XYZ file of C-alpha atoms in Angstrom:
620
model
C -3.652 37.791 -78.552
C -4.002 37.570 -74.693
C -7.559 38.107 -73.496
C -8.072 39.600 -70.001
C -10.223 37.570 -67.564
C -11.650 39.176 -64.354
C -11.287 36.064 -62.162
C -7.677 35.580 -63.107
C -7.034 39.239 -62.344
C -8.371 39.062 -58.817
C -6.381 35.885 -58.163
C -3.225 37.577 -59.400
C -3.788 40.526 -57.044
C -4.409 38.209 -54.051
C -1.231 36.260 -54.716
C 0.751 39.396 -55.019
C -0.569 40.688 -51.705
C 0.196 37.402 -49.959
C 3.747 37.427 -51.290
C 4.416 41.014 -50.229
C 2.648 40.594 -46.831
C 0.225 43.378 -47.605
C -3.303 43.328 -46.236
C -6.411 45.295 -46.807
C -6.671 46.146 -42.999
C -6.363 49.761 -41.885
C -3.585 51.204 -39.723
C -3.414 50.323 -35.968
C -4.927 52.853 -33.548
C -3.112 54.674 -30.733
C -2.066 52.721 -27.612
C -4.760 52.797 -24.879
C -4.222 54.194 -21.369
C -2.854 51.683 -18.805
C -5.424 50.324 -16.317
C -5.344 50.745 -12.521
C -3.105 48.197 -10.734
C -5.034 45.402 -8.980
C -5.197 44.924 -5.195
C -2.246 43.021 -3.739
C -3.182 39.435 -2.774
C -2.928 38.186 0.810
C 0.232 36.388 1.865
C -0.407 32.639 2.074
C 0.365 30.491 5.095
C 3.707 28.727 5.219
C 3.556 25.113 4.070
C 4.068 22.275 6.505
C 7.605 20.965 6.530
C 7.925 17.709 4.670
C 8.704 14.497 6.554
C 11.184 11.848 5.622
C 9.918 8.372 4.823
C 9.271 6.089 6.503
C 7.694 8.188 9.233
C 8.459 7.190 12.801
C 5.458 6.029 14.847
C 4.817 5.870 18.568
C 3.063 2.666 19.657
C 1.750 2.883 23.225
C -0.575 0.822 25.413
C -3.372 3.125 26.594
C -5.716 0.487 28.028
C -5.975 -3.228 28.726
C -8.695 -5.667 29.765
C -8.067 -9.041 31.369
C -10.521 -11.904 31.758
C -8.273 -13.608 34.312
C -8.514 -16.830 32.280
C -5.384 -18.321 30.738
C -4.956 -20.800 27.896
C -8.732 -21.001 27.314
C -9.267 -18.697 24.318
C -10.877 -16.093 26.544
C -10.042 -13.207 24.172
C -10.039 -13.982 20.467
C -11.678 -11.969 17.688
C -12.115 -8.234 18.365
C -14.314 -5.575 16.747
C -15.276 -1.943 17.473
C -18.712 -0.326 17.801
C -18.389 3.405 17.266
C -21.750 4.543 18.641
C -21.058 3.049 22.077
C -17.259 3.534 21.923
C -16.896 -0.143 22.787
C -14.525 -2.942 21.860
C -16.260 -6.296 21.374
C -14.178 -9.413 22.052
C -15.054 -13.110 21.852
C -14.568 -14.967 25.116
C -14.414 -18.589 23.996
C -14.000 -19.888 27.538
C -17.361 -18.451 28.626
C -18.903 -18.628 25.115
C -19.914 -14.997 25.324
C -18.801 -11.604 24.052
C -17.055 -9.089 26.269
C -18.201 -5.510 25.624
C -15.342 -3.259 26.773
C -16.010 0.459 27.170
C -13.357 2.757 25.693
C -15.242 5.987 26.439
C -12.670 7.411 28.853
C -9.618 6.021 27.093
C -6.561 8.160 27.937
C -4.060 9.619 25.467
C -1.056 8.750 27.622
C 0.543 5.332 28.010
C -0.410 3.263 31.052
C 2.265 2.876 33.712
C 2.496 -0.942 33.540
C 1.653 -2.072 29.979
C 2.220 -5.800 30.600
C 0.008 -6.011 33.694
C -2.462 -3.160 33.272
C -6.136 -3.986 33.881
C -7.644 -0.525 33.536
C -10.548 -1.542 31.267
C -13.740 -3.338 32.270
C -16.416 -5.243 30.389
C -20.030 -6.325 30.458
C -21.116 -9.698 29.111
C -23.056 -10.014 25.864
C -24.684 -13.443 25.782
C -26.610 -15.300 23.099
C -28.793 -18.430 22.970
C -27.461 -21.952 22.598
C -30.349 -22.925 20.299
C -31.893 -20.782 17.552
C -34.712 -21.085 15.059
C -33.690 -20.673 11.419
C -35.530 -20.646 8.112
C -34.923 -23.419 5.599
C -34.802 -22.990 1.820
C -38.385 -24.293 1.777
C -39.393 -21.390 4.087
C -39.981 -23.769 6.993
C -38.526 -23.238 10.463
C -36.190 -25.592 12.262
C -34.314 -25.615 15.539
C -30.524 -25.437 15.336
C -28.438 -26.352 18.417
C -25.243 -24.307 18.662
C -21.739 -24.810 19.960
C -18.791 -22.418 20.246
C -18.695 -18.829 19.004
C -15.967 -18.268 16.392
C -16.251 -14.782 14.932
C -18.002 -11.426 15.111
C -18.399 -8.490 12.727
C -19.940 -5.024 13.149
C -21.200 -2.673 10.449
C -22.688 0.550 11.798
C -25.111 -0.802 14.440
C -25.518 -4.299 12.995
C -23.717 -7.101 14.832
C -23.149 -10.542 13.283
C -22.026 -13.483 15.429
C -20.793 -16.696 13.754
C -21.430 -19.777 15.903
C -20.630 -23.364 14.977
C -23.099 -26.190 15.365
C -23.348 -28.255 18.520
C -21.572 -30.923 16.479
C -18.623 -29.157 14.883
C -19.147 -30.830 11.501
C -22.841 -29.838 11.386
C -24.160 -26.541 10.056
C -23.776 -23.475 12.234
C -25.496 -20.100 12.189
C -24.979 -16.360 12.081
C -26.904 -14.452 14.762
C -27.796 -10.818 13.989
C -28.351 -8.093 16.584
C -29.157 -4.374 16.490
C -26.830 -2.464 18.819
C -27.752 0.670 20.781
C -25.653 3.531 22.155
C -24.666 1.385 25.160
C -23.505 -1.553 23.059
C -26.531 -3.600 24.063
C -28.128 -5.787 21.416
C -31.662 -6.532 20.287
C -31.908 -9.908 18.589
C -33.125 -9.798 14.975
C -32.891 -13.407 13.810
C -30.442 -16.197 13.010
C -29.428 -17.443 9.566
C -28.209 -20.972 8.916
C -24.663 -21.154 7.545
C -22.402 -24.048 6.505
C -20.252 -26.402 8.550
C -17.984 -24.607 11.025
C -18.636 -20.928 10.215
C -15.191 -19.761 11.293
C -15.256 -16.130 10.177
C -17.906 -13.551 9.331
C -17.458 -10.115 7.780
C -19.510 -7.441 6.038
C -18.853 -6.108 2.567
C -17.635 -2.528 2.523
C -21.077 -1.189 1.601
C -22.759 -3.262 4.323
C -25.135 -4.935 1.867
C -23.866 -8.481 2.419
C -22.509 -10.597 5.253
C -19.961 -13.178 4.114
C -19.183 -16.336 6.073
C -16.165 -18.619 5.687
C -17.439 -22.137 6.467
C -14.247 -24.061 7.170
C -15.712 -27.551 7.199
C -12.982 -29.284 9.231
C -13.161 -33.091 9.606
C -13.412 -34.938 12.883
C -10.314 -36.688 14.146
C -10.921 -40.044 12.430
C -12.149 -38.426 9.171
C -15.436 -40.299 9.430
C -17.183 -36.953 8.991
C -15.502 -34.458 6.678
C -17.986 -31.781 5.550
C -17.389 -29.575 2.535
C -16.069 -26.071 2.915
C -18.211 -23.249 1.495
C -18.980 -19.530 1.524
C -22.346 -18.274 2.806
C -23.627 -14.963 1.429
C -26.374 -13.219 3.408
C -28.071 -10.279 1.697
C -28.780 -7.185 3.800
C -31.477 -4.731 2.738
C -31.799 -1.457 4.628
C -29.793 -2.902 7.547
C -32.084 -5.962 7.699
C -30.442 -9.332 6.955
C -32.235 -11.916 4.842
C -33.544 -14.984 6.645
C -31.628 -17.470 4.483
C -28.170 -17.457 2.948
C -27.022 -18.160 -0.584
C -24.111 -20.593 -0.854
C -20.997 -20.559 -2.987
C -19.884 -24.177 -3.079
C -16.354 -25.369 -3.735
C -17.284 -27.746 -6.514
C -19.497 -26.532 -9.356
C -19.093 -22.861 -8.371
C -15.336 -23.012 -8.974
C -14.331 -21.269 -12.212
C -11.087 -20.801 -14.131
C -10.259 -17.540 -15.921
C -7.807 -19.190 -18.339
C -9.291 -18.688 -21.824
C -7.572 -21.870 -22.937
C -9.986 -23.813 -20.749
C -13.588 -24.573 -21.647
C -16.306 -25.343 -19.083
C -16.121 -29.044 -19.901
C -12.440 -29.033 -18.902
C -13.438 -28.653 -15.233
C -16.922 -30.123 -15.016
C -15.960 -32.990 -12.676
C -14.223 -33.097 -9.329
C -11.378 -35.134 -10.780
C -10.756 -32.532 -13.477
C -10.888 -29.656 -11.010
C -8.468 -31.333 -8.608
C -6.078 -32.150 -11.455
C -6.090 -28.563 -12.761
C -5.715 -27.029 -9.316
C -2.945 -29.446 -8.318
C -1.054 -28.677 -11.525
C -1.369 -24.977 -10.740
C 0.198 -25.520 -7.296
C -2.793 -25.820 -4.975
C -1.840 -28.240 -2.206
C -4.208 -31.126 -1.443
C -3.547 -33.420 1.499
C -6.019 -35.933 2.837
C -6.936 -39.604 3.086
C -8.562 -41.749 0.427
C -11.855 -40.281 -0.722
C -10.659 -36.701 -0.497
C -12.388 -34.190 -2.790
C -11.742 -30.576 -3.739
C -14.657 -29.286 -1.654
C -13.695 -31.368 1.382
C -10.043 -30.355 1.162
C -10.538 -26.612 0.644
C -11.172 -25.021 4.033
C -12.092 -21.294 3.883
C -10.311 -19.453 6.682
C -10.630 -15.674 6.475
C -12.401 -13.213 4.144
C -11.658 -9.629 3.108
C -13.652 -7.559 0.631
C -12.685 -5.062 -2.061
C -13.804 -1.445 -1.836
C -16.435 -1.915 -4.555
C -18.049 -4.786 -2.582
C -18.340 -6.888 -5.771
C -15.213 -8.962 -5.151
C -14.013 -10.682 -1.983
C -10.966 -12.768 -1.176
C -10.747 -15.808 1.087
C -7.635 -17.481 2.467
C -7.476 -21.242 1.939
C -4.708 -21.766 4.450
C -3.901 -25.476 4.348
C -4.070 -25.393 0.552
C -1.583 -22.502 0.194
C -4.120 -20.618 -1.893
C -6.478 -17.654 -2.044
C -9.993 -17.773 -3.462
C -11.252 -14.817 -5.494
C -15.003 -14.542 -4.910
C -17.217 -12.872 -7.501
C -20.273 -11.732 -5.549
C -22.198 -10.830 -8.684
C -21.744 -14.205 -10.424
C -21.540 -16.128 -7.099
C -18.427 -17.984 -8.238
C -14.953 -18.544 -6.847
C -11.585 -18.886 -8.556
C -8.849 -20.635 -6.570
C -5.345 -19.240 -7.053
C -2.218 -21.018 -5.820
C 0.258 -18.749 -4.038
C 3.481 -20.521 -4.953
C 6.403 -21.104 -2.625
C 9.014 -19.043 -0.831
C 12.591 -20.024 -1.664
C 14.530 -20.296 1.595
C 17.693 -20.544 -0.482
C 17.310 -16.779 -0.983
C 16.516 -15.958 2.647
C 17.628 -17.194 6.060
C 15.682 -18.896 8.839
C 16.300 -20.520 12.201
C 15.113 -24.125 11.887
C 16.217 -25.660 15.192
C 14.926 -25.250 18.730
C 17.728 -27.328 20.231
C 20.502 -24.724 20.211
C 18.257 -22.243 22.098
C 19.724 -19.229 20.302
C 19.060 -17.239 17.122
C 20.925 -18.878 14.252
C 19.984 -18.122 10.644
C 20.919 -20.135 7.569
C 19.862 -20.540 3.958
C 18.956 -23.990 2.656
C 18.879 -24.692 -1.079
C 15.879 -26.829 -1.977
C 13.860 -25.735 1.094
C 10.643 -23.873 0.385
C 7.982 -22.240 2.538
C 4.275 -22.530 1.820
C 2.768 -19.077 2.466
C -0.469 -20.538 3.888
C -1.983 -17.264 5.150
C -4.351 -17.134 8.091
C -5.715 -13.587 8.393
C -5.899 -11.443 5.267
C -6.779 -7.763 4.771
C -7.112 -5.506 1.736
C -6.783 -1.895 0.662
C -6.853 0.181 -2.503
C -3.922 1.821 -4.304
C -4.295 3.660 -7.599
C -7.828 2.324 -7.852
C -6.797 -1.335 -7.600
C -7.174 -3.817 -4.752
C -4.171 -5.272 -2.923
C -4.312 -8.121 -0.408
C -2.195 -8.377 2.748
C -1.557 -11.822 4.201
C -0.183 -13.023 7.545
C 1.699 -16.147 6.472
C 1.234 -18.372 9.519
C 1.205 -21.867 7.981
C -0.841 -24.875 9.058
C -0.677 -28.664 8.733
C -3.356 -31.308 8.521
C -2.737 -33.327 11.635
C -5.485 -35.748 12.672
C -5.578 -39.241 14.108
C -6.616 -40.689 10.749
C -4.305 -38.586 8.611
C -1.232 -36.448 9.230
C 1.090 -34.818 6.726
C 3.523 -33.386 9.280
C 6.998 -34.855 9.759
C 10.400 -33.693 10.951
C 13.148 -33.789 8.345
C 15.118 -36.291 10.444
C 12.147 -38.681 10.379
C 12.102 -38.732 6.582
C 15.393 -40.631 6.592
C 14.814 -42.571 9.814
C 14.393 -46.301 8.968
C 11.878 -46.589 11.803
C 9.797 -43.663 10.529
C 9.325 -42.816 6.813
C 12.459 -44.696 5.753
C 13.000 -42.533 2.675
C 15.967 -40.535 1.434
C 16.953 -36.956 0.710
C 18.532 -35.875 -2.557
C 22.312 -35.668 -2.567
C 22.240 -31.868 -2.214
C 19.688 -31.912 0.594
C 21.544 -34.653 2.445
C 24.755 -32.648 2.160
C 23.109 -29.586 3.674
C 21.438 -31.720 6.322
C 24.840 -33.055 7.404
C 26.520 -29.637 7.204
C 23.844 -28.083 9.411
C 24.556 -30.542 12.197
C 22.066 -33.261 11.355
C 19.132 -34.406 13.440
C 19.311 -31.595 16.017
C 19.526 -28.871 13.387
C 17.897 -29.096 9.943
C 16.565 -32.438 11.157
C 14.305 -30.622 13.638
C 12.333 -28.673 11.021
C 8.749 -29.791 10.400
C 7.768 -30.237 6.749
C 4.941 -31.795 4.760
C 4.906 -35.278 3.280
C 2.359 -34.145 0.679
C 5.071 -32.404 -1.357
C 8.758 -32.911 -2.063
C 8.874 -36.374 -3.642
C 7.459 -35.349 -7.020
C 8.101 -38.623 -8.840
C 7.152 -40.744 -5.814
C 10.401 -42.704 -5.907
C 11.133 -42.441 -2.188
C 13.618 -39.566 -2.548
C 12.739 -36.028 -1.430
C 14.205 -33.621 -3.964
C 12.697 -30.629 -2.153
C 11.410 -29.825 1.321
C 8.305 -27.740 2.015
C 7.911 -26.083 5.414
C 4.727 -24.586 6.863
C 4.219 -20.844 6.544
C 6.585 -18.187 5.252
C 7.442 -16.446 8.561
C 6.467 -13.149 6.922
C 3.660 -11.009 5.596
C 3.003 -10.550 1.897
C 1.208 -8.169 -0.439
C -0.632 -9.639 -3.441
C -2.358 -7.909 -6.321
C -6.049 -8.444 -7.117
C -5.155 -11.545 -9.169
C -3.168 -13.053 -6.251
C 0.221 -12.345 -7.834
C 2.998 -11.624 -5.337
C 3.948 -7.948 -5.078
C 5.971 -7.877 -1.829
C 7.150 -10.237 0.896
C 8.890 -9.230 4.107
C 11.430 -12.024 3.581
C 13.325 -12.922 6.739
C 12.658 -9.553 8.427
C 10.479 -10.887 11.227
C 12.977 -13.411 12.540
C 15.948 -11.068 12.315
C 14.177 -8.012 13.744
C 12.693 -10.024 16.601
C 15.988 -11.722 17.458
C 17.850 -8.397 17.341
C 15.447 -6.915 19.902
C 14.441 -9.926 22.009
C 17.730 -11.818 21.798
C 17.422 -15.420 22.961
C 13.725 -14.868 23.707
C 12.826 -14.688 20.030
C 10.565 -17.443 18.657
C 9.412 -18.159 22.213
C 6.259 -20.160 22.780
C 3.188 -18.362 24.132
C 2.785 -20.915 26.923
C 6.105 -20.307 28.674
C 9.087 -17.989 28.552
C 11.497 -20.192 26.673
C 13.232 -18.644 23.698
C 13.853 -20.382 20.354
C 11.045 -22.750 21.292
C 9.170 -22.474 17.974
C 12.018 -22.254 15.464
C 11.539 -25.859 14.357
C 7.822 -25.322 13.750
C 6.693 -22.144 11.986
C 8.818 -19.565 13.736
C 6.906 -16.701 15.297
C 3.756 -17.593 13.309
C 2.341 -14.357 11.846
C -1.308 -14.724 12.834
C -3.206 -11.442 12.582
C -2.979 -8.581 10.107
C -4.794 -5.274 9.726
C -4.400 -2.182 7.557
C -5.140 1.445 8.387
C -4.350 5.047 7.509
C -2.547 7.516 9.785
C -1.899 11.093 8.628
C -2.247 10.204 4.975
C 0.018 7.111 5.066
C -1.220 3.494 4.913
C 0.218 0.992 7.386
C 0.077 -2.768 7.849
C 0.042 -4.118 11.412
C 1.102 -7.754 11.830
C 1.057 -9.709 15.105
C 2.962 -12.951 15.670
C 1.076 -15.552 17.665
C 3.938 -17.121 19.580
C 6.388 -14.533 20.949
C 3.809 -11.766 20.602
C 5.720 -9.415 18.276
C 3.829 -6.558 16.611
C 5.388 -5.312 13.354
C 4.381 -2.122 11.538
C 5.103 -1.530 7.845
C 4.373 1.472 5.640
C 2.503 -0.023 2.655
C 1.219 3.229 1.150
C 2.856 2.119 -2.095
C 2.543 -1.682 -2.177
C 5.562 -1.879 -4.462
C 7.718 -0.015 -1.952
C 6.696 -1.364 1.459
C 9.005 -0.396 4.336
C 9.489 -1.566 7.926
C 8.579 1.141 10.459
C 8.274 -0.183 13.998
C 8.305 -3.185 16.356
C 6.575 -3.595 19.717
C 6.257 -6.497 22.139
C 4.008 -6.258 25.205
C 5.451 -9.190 27.108
C 7.629 -9.602 30.192
C 10.132 -12.377 29.485
C 11.499 -12.270 33.047
C 8.354 -13.866 34.491
C 8.552 -17.587 35.228
C 5.358 -19.390 34.161
C 4.164 -22.406 32.213
C 0.728 -23.466 31.046
C -0.619 -25.995 28.576
C -3.639 -24.990 26.504
C -4.268 -28.628 25.573
C -5.189 -29.453 29.183
C -8.718 -29.106 30.544
C -7.118 -26.883 33.161
C -4.178 -25.171 31.412
C -2.746 -24.165 34.799
C -3.053 -27.606 36.454
C -0.219 -27.806 39.003
C -0.638 -31.584 39.152
C 0.577 -31.608 35.538
C 3.600 -29.476 36.384
C 2.039 -26.186 35.329
C 2.754 -22.915 37.111
C 0.475 -19.896 36.605
C 1.293 -18.082 39.848
C 2.685 -15.018 38.061
C 1.220 -15.367 34.589
C -0.855 -12.229 35.103
C 2.404 -10.280 35.063
C 3.743 -11.906 31.882
C 1.949 -9.606 29.460
C 0.056 -10.466 26.304
C 0.233 -14.067 25.086
C -1.032 -15.356 21.766
C -2.313 -12.355 19.769
C -5.171 -13.675 17.630
C -6.784 -10.648 15.970
C -6.306 -6.927 15.326
C -8.838 -4.163 14.717
C -7.673 -0.734 13.516
C -9.665 2.372 14.517
C -8.894 5.540 12.528
C -8.421 8.757 14.475
C -11.706 10.106 13.091
C -13.643 7.296 14.840
C -11.454 6.923 17.915
C -12.712 7.572 21.467
C -9.491 9.428 22.359
C -8.920 11.149 19.017
C -5.882 9.086 18.006
C -5.602 6.025 15.786
C -5.971 2.825 17.813
C -5.198 -0.863 17.530
C -7.355 -3.311 19.499
C -5.667 -6.705 19.863
C -7.239 -9.866 21.255
C -4.721 -12.158 22.962
C -6.005 -15.718 23.083
C -3.681 -17.371 25.615
C -3.460 -14.547 28.164
C -7.180 -13.805 27.783
C -6.469 -10.094 27.417
C -7.593 -7.299 25.099
C -4.992 -4.576 24.663
C -5.600 -1.126 23.186
C -2.648 0.586 21.526
C -2.460 4.218 20.492
C -0.484 4.805 17.282
C 0.703 8.326 16.520
C 3.426 9.995 14.491
C 6.555 11.017 16.377
């Protein structure tokens, strides 16, 4: 007999209700009265019409300063001091700084850009001997030589000056600037041998110095390269610098390597050479002597910096927290995939590809910016050779196979291309290194390695290549300048530098205009200025070209002479003041928000013409 259970009964009822969709809720109430309609919103403003990419830019000369000195490095590194609206420029000839007022800078282009002298300067001088603190907190006198670099952060000025003897330690002199651009001396800090470049970290809490450490001509004195780090607390620099050396402070991020794998100079040189870092020097060469820091840029977070190691075809990644440096080889550019003009004898633009010919990037100036929260490095791939009385790596291709010169051979493929090009007056003219190319040292060059890459590149934060402008510079310049392309900066003779390093990209800067990020690259020889949109580093695009030079002027000077314009040596500088800007050495970008005339500016120091030119850059 079935016995009724209360729990089972309730469960049965619940299941039945679920199946039938019944609930225990009451009936819905009547629909409520509709509410009052809300107030109509205001009509929004029309959006700004979109612009096609890349955006066209106007590049115009709005001011120019001339020292009147030619071929004497009278206008080199430039900086900007916002409080005084002044450009600061190194005058190497007078060993002083020119302070150039930009207060009344116009917004319209000057009438004669190549000969304008509308800007004036006052001289900023500094002592030839300074007192510095030693690590033992003692004071010593330090005699100084030539000024090499300047940097400005807010109102703090840093001046890098080499020692009286170039291979001795130099110093960084600090000044407090006022609203007139005048400086009050704070103190000097001893740096390493040949402090060639100084910069501040983005947050202004450190000054970084690239101590190049170049040898003297007979290599009897070859100091080590290094990085000096000067702490700055509340705008006051420390009295001594910390040093990142290029021996025991070198690290490797490869987890397959243990510390004992690079605890000697021999091990470090072997690892770096295998990775592609180029070493070239006489017997007794070491890693620290061979690495020559050239130019420093810092990441936005101020914890990491990057230094170009030009002759070594490498970039150093500096960890400012650990005070270490990792040296990364940059690899080689395959000129079999691009075209270059390698002869100055035909005196015309002529581009060819050569299989087995490679370019060493060898950047001079570098800059950096942030994209998607990561740092990217821009490099001006100038190239440079070690060429001293006691040691030289530079040779023309024709001299490799000349029995009276190197008396070596080219591989069958290289020899075939050498002959097809026209021989000694064509591919034979190109200058290459003897430090690379004959990998098995059997007297046959299987590859050729030329100086520089005749381009600019973008690298990621690990120094991996993201973008290279390829053969753009040569082809754009030749299309616009014709036979004047690759001209020297000492005379108006086109095609003059094709056998060397082409136009020699020297200076590079990055800046933002109307929400887009641009790279500005100046070529040292013919004076070309190239502008690229690098907002997305993986999609960089050419935007504009400008050249502030008059190629119709007849002049010739020699910057190796004591008097570069010496008529007794056949020089002629009668009309050089009309020739325009010669030898751009540095660029400083000023955003519109900081600019004296309200528009983005470029300040360019031109070493050979001794001029400082101010460009206004605006959207068309």
